[in-house]
Amino acid sequence: RSAHHITQKPFKGSDRELRGKIVRLLLSRHMLSLQELLRMVLTNPKRLVRVLQKLQEEGFIKMTSSGISAA
């Protein structure tokens, strides 16, 4: 192994897995409310909001008063 080798954390249950699930749902449904998304991904509401905010900052999703959609 090189001196720069980094082992990734497990994917199962990670924020990376949650982010992928959110983006896939939004691409297939076009727009969801926070409550609908929360029911679909089955995670802690604070964690979901944190991940959604990060996805919005990165330009992957848009959050409006109408709901959440893929960018």
Backbone as JSON Lines, residues from 0, in Angstrom:
{"i":0,"aa":"R","n":[0.83,-1.19,0.0],"ca":[0.0,0.0,0.0],"c":[0.87,1.25,0.0]}
{"i":1,"aa":"S","n":[0.34,2.27,-0.66],"ca":[1.1,3.51,-0.69],"c":[0.93,4.24,0.63]}
{"i":2,"aa":"A","n":[1.75,5.22,0.87],"ca":[1.69,6.02,2.09],"c":[0.41,6.85,2.13]}
{"i":3,"aa":"H","n":[-0.22,7.04,0.97],"ca":[-1.42,7.87,0.89],"c":[-2.71,7.05,0.87]}
{"i":4,"aa":"H","n":[-2.6,5.74,1.03],"ca":[-3.78,4.87,1.0],"c":[-4.7,5.16,2.19]}
{"i":5,"aa":"I","n":[-5.98,5.36,1.89],"ca":[-6.98,5.61,2.93],"c":[-8.1,4.59,2.74]}
{"i":6,"aa":"T","n":[-8.47,3.92,3.79],"ca":[-9.57,2.97,3.73],"c":[-10.87,3.72,3.97]}
{"i":7,"aa":"Q","n":[-11.82,3.55,3.03],"ca":[-13.11,4.21,3.19],"c":[-13.92,3.54,4.29]}
{"i":8,"aa":"K","n":[-14.8,4.31,4.91],"ca":[-15.71,3.76,5.9],"c":[-16.71,2.87,5.18]}
{"i":9,"aa":"P","n":[-17.34,1.94,5.88],"ca":[-18.33,1.06,5.25],"c":[-19.45,1.87,4.6]}
{"i":10,"aa":"F","n":[-19.91,1.41,3.43],"ca":[-20.95,2.1,2.68],"c":[-22.32,1.91,3.32]}
{"i":11,"aa":"K","n":[-22.6,0.72,3.82],"ca":[-23.91,0.41,4.4],"c":[-24.19,1.32,5.59]}
{"i":12,"aa":"G","n":[-25.28,2.07,5.51],"ca":[-25.66,2.96,6.59],"c":[-24.95,4.31,6.6]}
{"i":13,"aa":"S","n":[-24.13,4.56,5.59],"ca":[-23.35,5.8,5.55],"c":[-24.15,6.95,4.94]}
{"i":14,"aa":"D","n":[-23.64,8.16,5.12],"ca":[-24.24,9.33,4.47],"c":[-24.17,9.18,2.95]}
{"i":15,"aa":"R","n":[-23.11,8.54,2.44],"ca":[-23.0,8.32,0.99],"c":[-24.16,7.48,0.5]}
{"i":16,"aa":"E","n":[-24.51,6.44,1.24],"ca":[-25.63,5.6,0.85],"c":[-26.94,6.4,0.89]}
{"i":17,"aa":"L","n":[-27.13,7.19,1.93],"ca":[-28.33,8.01,2.07],"c":[-28.42,9.03,0.94]}
{"i":18,"aa":"R","n":[-27.32,9.67,0.62],"ca":[-27.3,10.66,-0.47],"c":[-27.73,10.02,-1.79]}
{"i":19,"aa":"G","n":[-27.2,8.85,-2.07],"ca":[-27.55,8.15,-3.3],"c":[-29.03,7.8,-3.35]}
{"i":20,"aa":"K","n":[-29.56,7.34,-2.22],"ca":[-30.97,6.99,-2.15],"c":[-31.84,8.23,-2.39]}
{"i":21,"aa":"I","n":[-31.49,9.34,-1.79],"ca":[-32.24,10.59,-1.94],"c":[-32.25,11.03,-3.41]}
{"i":22,"aa":"V","n":[-31.09,11.05,-4.02],"ca":[-30.99,11.52,-5.4],"c":[-31.78,10.59,-6.33]}
{"i":23,"aa":"R","n":[-31.68,9.27,-6.14],"ca":[-32.45,8.33,-6.97],"c":[-33.96,8.57,-6.82]}
{"i":24,"aa":"L","n":[-34.42,8.75,-5.59],"ca":[-35.85,9.01,-5.37],"c":[-36.3,10.29,-6.04]}
{"i":25,"aa":"L","n":[-35.51,11.34,-5.94],"ca":[-35.89,12.61,-6.53],"c":[-35.85,12.58,-8.05]}
{"i":26,"aa":"L","n":[-34.95,11.82,-8.61],"ca":[-34.9,11.69,-10.07],"c":[-36.11,10.91,-10.59]}
{"i":27,"aa":"S","n":[-36.59,9.96,-9.81],"ca":[-37.73,9.15,-10.27],"c":[-39.08,9.79,-9.95]}
{"i":28,"aa":"R","n":[-39.15,10.64,-8.93],"ca":[-40.42,11.23,-8.5],"c":[-40.52,12.72,-8.81]}
{"i":29,"aa":"H","n":[-39.45,13.34,-9.2],"ca":[-39.37,14.76,-9.56],"c":[-39.49,15.72,-8.37]}
{"i":30,"aa":"M","n":[-40.47,15.54,-7.48],"ca":[-40.56,16.42,-6.31],"c":[-41.22,15.67,-5.17]}
{"i":31,"aa":"L","n":[-40.65,15.86,-3.97],"ca":[-41.19,15.23,-2.76],"c":[-41.17,16.25,-1.63]}
{"i":32,"aa":"S","n":[-42.09,16.09,-0.71],"ca":[-42.05,16.91,0.5],"c":[-41.03,16.29,1.46]}
{"i":33,"aa":"L","n":[-40.64,17.07,2.45],"ca":[-39.7,16.56,3.45],"c":[-40.3,15.35,4.16]}
{"i":34,"aa":"Q","n":[-41.59,15.41,4.48],"ca":[-42.25,14.3,5.17],"c":[-42.29,13.04,4.3]}
{"i":35,"aa":"E","n":[-42.57,13.18,3.01],"ca":[-42.57,12.02,2.11],"c":[-41.18,11.4,2.04]}
{"i":36,"aa":"L","n":[-40.19,12.25,1.9],"ca":[-38.81,11.77,1.81],"c":[-38.4,11.08,3.11]}
{"i":37,"aa":"L","n":[-38.78,11.64,4.22],"ca":[-38.46,11.05,5.52],"c":[-39.06,9.65,5.65]}
{"i":38,"aa":"R","n":[-40.29,9.47,5.2],"ca":[-40.93,8.15,5.25],"c":[-40.24,7.15,4.33]}
{"i":39,"aa":"M","n":[-39.71,7.63,3.22],"ca":[-39.1,6.74,2.23],"c":[-37.69,6.3,2.62]}
{"i":40,"aa":"V","n":[-36.94,7.17,3.27],"ca":[-35.54,6.83,3.58],"c":[-35.35,6.3,4.99]}
{"i":41,"aa":"L","n":[-36.35,6.46,5.85],"ca":[-36.3,5.9,7.21],"c":[-35.01,6.23,7.95]}
{"i":42,"aa":"T","n":[-34.81,7.5,8.2],"ca":[-33.64,7.93,8.96],"c":[-34.04,9.02,9.94]}
{"i":43,"aa":"N","n":[-33.12,9.41,10.77],"ca":[-33.33,10.47,11.74],"c":[-33.59,11.79,11.0]}
{"i":44,"aa":"P","n":[-34.64,12.54,11.39],"ca":[-34.96,13.8,10.69],"c":[-33.79,14.8,10.66]}
{"i":45,"aa":"K","n":[-33.05,14.91,11.75],"ca":[-31.91,15.85,11.77],"c":[-30.84,15.43,10.78]}
{"i":46,"aa":"R","n":[-30.59,14.13,10.68],"ca":[-29.6,13.63,9.73],"c":[-30.07,13.9,8.31]}
{"i":47,"aa":"L","n":[-31.36,13.66,8.03],"ca":[-31.89,13.9,6.7],"c":[-31.74,15.37,6.31]}
{"i":48,"aa":"V","n":[-32.09,16.27,7.19],"ca":[-31.98,17.71,6.89],"c":[-30.53,18.1,6.65]}
{"i":49,"aa":"R","n":[-29.61,17.57,7.45],"ca":[-28.18,17.87,7.27],"c":[-27.7,17.4,5.9]}
{"i":50,"aa":"V","n":[-28.08,16.18,5.51],"ca":[-27.67,15.64,4.22],"c":[-28.32,16.42,3.08]}
{"i":51,"aa":"L","n":[-29.6,16.78,3.23],"ca":[-30.27,17.58,2.2],"c":[-29.61,18.94,2.02]}
{"i":52,"aa":"Q","n":[-29.25,19.58,3.12],"ca":[-28.58,20.89,3.03],"c":[-27.26,20.78,2.28]}
{"i":53,"aa":"K","n":[-26.52,19.73,2.55],"ca":[-25.24,19.52,1.87],"c":[-25.46,19.26,0.38]}
{"i":54,"aa":"L","n":[-26.46,18.44,0.04],"ca":[-26.76,18.18,-1.36],"c":[-27.17,19.47,-2.09]}
{"i":55,"aa":"Q","n":[-27.9,20.33,-1.41],"ca":[-28.3,21.6,-2.01],"c":[-27.09,22.51,-2.21]}
{"i":56,"aa":"E","n":[-26.22,22.6,-1.21],"ca":[-24.99,23.4,-1.33],"c":[-24.15,22.95,-2.52]}
{"i":57,"aa":"E","n":[-24.14,21.63,-2.76],"ca":[-23.34,21.07,-3.85],"c":[-24.06,21.13,-5.2]}
{"i":58,"aa":"G","n":[-25.31,21.59,-5.21],"ca":[-26.04,21.76,-6.46],"c":[-26.75,20.53,-6.98]}
{"i":59,"aa":"F","n":[-26.89,19.49,-6.17],"ca":[-27.56,18.27,-6.62],"c":[-29.08,18.34,-6.48]}
{"i":60,"aa":"I","n":[-29.57,19.1,-5.52],"ca":[-31.01,19.21,-5.3],"c":[-31.39,20.67,-5.09]}
{"i":61,"aa":"K","n":[-32.71,20.92,-5.17],"ca":[-33.25,22.24,-4.87],"c":[-34.33,22.06,-3.81]}
{"i":62,"aa":"M","n":[-34.28,22.86,-2.76],"ca":[-35.31,22.84,-1.74],"c":[-36.07,24.16,-1.81]}
{"i":63,"aa":"T","n":[-37.38,24.06,-1.99],"ca":[-38.24,25.24,-2.04],"c":[-39.42,25.02,-1.12]}
{"i":64,"aa":"S","n":[-40.27,26.01,-1.02],"ca":[-41.49,25.86,-0.19],"c":[-42.43,24.82,-0.79]}
{"i":65,"aa":"S","n":[-42.29,24.53,-2.09],"ca":[-43.13,23.52,-2.75],"c":[-42.66,22.1,-2.49]}
{"i":66,"aa":"G","n":[-41.37,21.95,-2.19],"ca":[-40.83,20.62,-1.94],"c":[-39.37,20.53,-2.32]}
{"i":67,"aa":"I","n":[-38.91,19.31,-2.45],"ca":[-37.5,19.03,-2.76],"c":[-37.45,18.34,-4.11]}
{"i":68,"aa":"S","n":[-36.55,18.8,-4.98],"ca":[-36.42,18.2,-6.31],"c":[-34.96,18.09,-6.68]}
{"i":69,"aa":"A","n":[-34.69,17.24,-7.69],"ca":[-33.34,17.13,-8.21],"c":[-33.04,18.4,-9.0]}
{"i":70,"aa":"A","n":[-31.8,18.84,-8.95],"ca":[-31.41,20.08,-9.65],"c":[-31.27,19.86,-11.14]}
